[in-house]
Every structure is written in C-alpha cells, then in structure tokens.
PDB file of C-alpha atoms in Angstrom:
ATOM      1  CA  UNK J1382     102.790  83.261  99.896  1.00 50.00           C
ATOM      2  CA  UNK J1383     100.846  82.377 102.979  1.00 46.00           C
ATOM      3  CA  UNK J1384     100.141  85.404 105.232  1.00 46.00           C
ATOM      4  CA  UNK J1385     100.932  85.362 108.920  1.00 46.00           C
ATOM      5  CA  UNK J1386      97.599  85.553 110.728  1.00 43.00           C
ATOM      6  CA  UNK J1387      97.636  86.618 114.356  1.00 42.00           C
ATOM      7  CA  UNK J1388      95.259  88.186 116.812  1.00 37.00           C
ATOM      8  CA  UNK J1389      96.309  91.388 118.529  1.00 38.00           C
ATOM      9  CA  UNK J1390      96.399  89.605 121.882  1.00 41.00           C
ATOM     10  CA  UNK J1391      99.026  87.142 120.691  1.00 49.00           C
ATOM     11  CA  UNK J1392     100.763  89.066 117.901  1.00 53.00           C
ATOM     12  CA  UNK J1393     104.553  88.997 118.214  1.00 55.00           C
ATOM     13  CA  UNK J1394     105.899  92.473 118.804  1.00 72.00           C
ATOM     14  CA  UNK J1395     109.276  92.146 117.133  1.00 84.00           C
ATOM     15  CA  UNK J1396     110.686  90.809 113.895  1.00 89.00           C
ATOM     16  CA  UNK J1397     112.568  88.148 115.859  1.00 92.00           C
ATOM     17  CA  UNK J1398     109.367  86.956 117.493  1.00 90.00           C
ATOM     18  CA  UNK J1399     107.611  86.797 114.117  1.00 90.00           C
ATOM     19  CA  UNK J1400     110.495  84.787 112.639  1.00 93.00           C
ATOM     20  CA  UNK J1401     110.442  82.377 115.568  1.00 93.00           C
ATOM     21  CA  UNK J1402     106.676  81.914 115.537  1.00 90.00           C
ATOM     22  CA  UNK J1403     106.566  81.230 111.794  1.00 90.00           C
ATOM     23  CA  UNK J1404     109.556  78.871 111.927  1.00 93.00           C
ATOM     24  CA  UNK J1405     107.950  76.870 114.718  1.00 93.00           C
ATOM     25  CA  UNK J1406     104.619  76.720 112.909  1.00 89.00           C
ATOM     26  CA  UNK J1407     106.401  75.227 109.916  1.00 90.00           C
ATOM     27  CA  UNK J1408     108.304  72.782 112.129  1.00 93.00           C
ATOM     28  CA  UNK J1409     111.691  74.036 110.931  1.00 93.00           C
ATOM     29  CA  UNK J1410     114.765  73.901 113.161  1.00 95.00           C
ATOM     30  CA  UNK J1411     116.884  77.029 113.508  1.00 95.00           C
ATOM     31  CA  UNK J1412     119.801  75.248 111.848  1.00 94.00           C
ATOM     32  CA  UNK J1413     117.607  74.225 108.899  1.00 95.00           C
ATOM     33  CA  UNK J1414     116.359  77.768 108.392  1.00 96.00           C
ATOM     34  CA  UNK J1415     119.895  79.153 108.645  1.00 96.00           C
ATOM     35  CA  UNK J1416     121.103  76.685 106.022  1.00 95.00           C
ATOM     36  CA  UNK J1417     118.154  77.564 103.755  1.00 95.00           C
ATOM     37  CA  UNK J1418     119.143  81.241 103.754  1.00 96.00           C
ATOM     38  CA  UNK J1419     122.866  80.603 103.469  1.00 95.00           C
ATOM     39  CA  UNK J1420     123.841  81.518 107.023  1.00 94.00           C
ATOM     40  CA  UNK J1421     125.640  79.716 109.834  1.00 89.00           C
ATOM     41  CA  UNK J1422     123.833  77.706 112.522  1.00 78.00           C
ATOM     42  CA  UNK J1423     123.669  80.499 115.134  1.00 91.00           C
ATOM     43  CA  UNK J1424     122.244  83.171 112.828  1.00 93.00           C
ATOM     44  CA  UNK J1425     118.571  82.375 113.327  1.00 95.00           C
ATOM     45  CA  UNK J1426     118.998  82.269 117.093  1.00 95.00           C
ATOM     46  CA  UNK J1427     120.547  85.742 116.955  1.00 94.00           C
ATOM     47  CA  UNK J1428     117.779  87.068 114.696  1.00 94.00           C
ATOM     48  CA  UNK J1429     115.095  85.616 116.964  1.00 94.00           C
ATOM     49  CA  UNK J1430     116.735  87.206 120.011  1.00 94.00           C
ATOM     50  CA  UNK J1431     116.465  90.613 118.378  1.00 90.00           C
ATOM     51  CA  UNK J1432     119.801  91.047 116.641  1.00 92.00           C
ATOM     52  CA  UNK J1433     119.648  92.998 113.429  1.00 89.00           C
ATOM     53  CA  UNK J1434     118.550  91.082 110.347  1.00 91.00           C
ATOM     54  CA  UNK J1435     120.488  92.351 107.301  1.00 90.00           C
ATOM     55  CA  UNK J1436     118.143  93.887 104.745  1.00 88.00           C
ATOM     56  CA  UNK J1437     119.483  91.681 101.957  1.00 90.00           C
ATOM     57  CA  UNK J1438     118.578  88.560 103.971  1.00 92.00           C
ATOM     58  CA  UNK J1439     114.897  89.431 104.406  1.00 93.00           C
ATOM     59  CA  UNK J1440     113.749  88.145 100.980  1.00 94.00           C
ATOM     60  CA  UNK J1441     115.522  84.788 101.506  1.00 94.00           C
ATOM     61  CA  UNK J1442     114.181  84.541 105.043  1.00 94.00           C
ATOM     62  CA  UNK J1443     110.632  85.307 103.912  1.00 92.00           C
ATOM     63  CA  UNK J1444     110.867  82.739 101.098  1.00 93.00           C
ATOM     64  CA  UNK J1445     112.160  80.056 103.463  1.00 95.00           C
ATOM     65  CA  UNK J1446     109.329  80.858 105.889  1.00 93.00           C
ATOM     66  CA  UNK J1447     106.804  80.861 103.024  1.00 90.00           C
ATOM     67  CA  UNK J1448     105.596  84.425 103.655  1.00 88.00           C
ATOM     68  CA  UNK J1449     106.001  87.821 102.020  1.00 85.00           C
ATOM     69  CA  UNK J1450     108.666  90.177 103.343  1.00 88.00           C
ATOM     70  CA  UNK J1451     105.835  92.558 104.177  1.00 84.00           C
ATOM     71  CA  UNK J1452     104.309  89.947 106.466  1.00 80.00           C
ATOM     72  CA  UNK J1453     107.561  89.664 108.397  1.00 83.00           C
ATOM     73  CA  UNK J1454     107.777  93.445 108.680  1.00 83.00           C
ATOM     74  CA  UNK J1455     104.027  94.018 109.103  1.00 75.00           C
ATOM     75  CA  UNK J1456     104.414  95.560 112.513  1.00 60.00           C
ATOM     76  CA  UNK J1457     107.329  97.854 111.691  1.00 48.00           C
ATOM     77  CA  UNK J1458     106.415 100.183 114.548  1.00 48.00           C
ATOM     78  CA  UNK J1459     107.173  97.370 117.004  1.00 47.00           C
ATOM     79  CA  UNK J1460     110.686  96.868 115.620  1.00 49.00           C
ATOM     80  CA  UNK J1461     112.941  98.659 118.023  1.00 57.00           C
ATOM     81  CA  UNK J1462     115.928 100.538 116.610  1.00 64.00           C
ATOM     82  CA  UNK J1463     119.328  99.367 117.781  1.00 70.00           C
ATOM     83  CA  UNK J1464     121.260 101.309 120.402  1.00 81.00           C
ATOM     84  CA  UNK J1465     123.552 102.642 117.675  1.00 85.00           C
ATOM     85  CA  UNK J1466     120.553 103.817 115.624  1.00 79.00           C
ATOM     86  CA  UNK J1467     119.076 105.590 118.665  1.00 83.00           C
ATOM     87  CA  UNK J1468     122.426 107.311 119.333  1.00 91.00           C
ATOM     88  CA  UNK J1469     122.684 108.421 115.701  1.00 90.00           C
ATOM     89  CA  UNK J1470     119.151 109.793 115.802  1.00 88.00           C
ATOM     90  CA  UNK J1471     119.879 111.723 119.023  1.00 92.00           C
ATOM     91  CA  UNK J1472     123.037 113.187 117.477  1.00 93.00           C
ATOM     92  CA  UNK J1473     121.183 114.079 114.277  1.00 91.00           C
ATOM     93  CA  UNK J1474     118.397 115.813 116.195  1.00 91.00           C
ATOM     94  CA  UNK J1475     120.971 117.809 118.167  1.00 95.00           C
ATOM     95  CA  UNK J1476     122.360 119.320 114.951  1.00 94.00           C
ATOM     96  CA  UNK J1477     121.203 122.699 113.678  1.00 94.00           C
ATOM     97  CA  UNK J1478     118.988 122.645 110.567  1.00 94.00           C
ATOM     98  CA  UNK J1479     122.000 123.241 108.321  1.00 95.00           C
ATOM     99  CA  UNK J1480     123.833 120.256 109.829  1.00 93.00           C
ATOM    100  CA  UNK J1481     120.799 118.012 109.362  1.00 92.00           C
ATOM    101  CA  UNK J1482     120.574 119.127 105.727  1.00 93.00           C
ATOM    102  CA  UNK J1483     124.252 118.217 105.199  1.00 95.00           C
ATOM    103  CA  UNK J1484     123.713 114.762 106.714  1.00 93.00           C
ATOM    104  CA  UNK J1485     120.669 114.132 104.500  1.00 92.00           C
ATOM    105  CA  UNK J1486     122.628 115.250 101.445  1.00 93.00           C
ATOM    106  CA  UNK J1487     125.575 113.000 102.334  1.00 92.00           C
ATOM    107  CA  UNK J1488     123.298 110.011 102.933  1.00 89.00           C
ATOM    108  CA  UNK J1489     121.570 110.553  99.590  1.00 89.00           C
ATOM    109  CA  UNK J1490     124.955 110.733  97.848  1.00 90.00           C
ATOM    110  CA  UNK J1491     126.158 107.527  99.522  1.00 88.00           C
ATOM    111  CA  UNK J1492     122.918 105.708  98.648  1.00 85.00           C
ATOM    112  CA  UNK J1493     123.257 106.849  95.024  1.00 86.00           C
ATOM    113  CA  UNK J1494     126.859 105.609  94.905  1.00 85.00           C
ATOM    114  CA  UNK J1495     128.326 109.080  94.414  1.00 83.00           C
ATOM    115  CA  UNK J1496     130.544 108.820  97.494  1.00 74.00           C
ATOM    116  CA  UNK J1497     133.300 106.221  97.920  1.00 69.00           C
ATOM    117  CA  UNK J1498     132.547 103.878 100.803  1.00 60.00           C
TER     118      UNK J1498
END
C-alpha cells in the first residue's frame, strides 16, 4: 500500500480530512468511492464531514484509497470523539471505582459475546 505522506503544516487533522485528501489525490469521486466500499452515494460525504466511520468499513475504505488502515488512522489523537462518546466518558468518570469496574466487566463480557445484545 502507498503511505499517505504529509508535512505537519498541511497534515489533515481528522479522519474525514484524510479520506477526502486521499480520494482527491486519486481523482476518485465520492460516489465512486462509496460504490467501491458498498455504501450509498452520500456516505463518503458524511465521513468526510466528520461523521463516524464504522470500524468494519475501514479496511474496505483503506483498500479503495490504496493505503493501509493505519495510514488513515495515523493521527488518532486528532480524531475527536463524538458527543455521545464524550457524554459516556463523563458519566463513566463520575462513577465510583466500583461502578467503573462493573462497566469494564460488562463491556468485556459484551465484547466476548457472553452477554446477549
């Protein structure tokens, strides 16, 4: 895969900006990229505007953009959490240690498939 090479002065700060920059460099229309990853025509526009990109889509998106997933996510610190994620984090931090431990345990059980979704 071809790495995304950028200088710090012009490096896109978000995943959406990195998707847009790479797509434009390749001369691909949003609708073409959406079709290549199996999504509808407005999906790429939403991703580029900062809407959440589903984790399972990242490998297809990276392949269509001819980069590694890691290159798309290279600046993970610049990827802002969603409002919902920030609210969940605030609520989690407000819990006592025992409550945080219960949440971590529940999340681990869900991720392992031990809890019905």
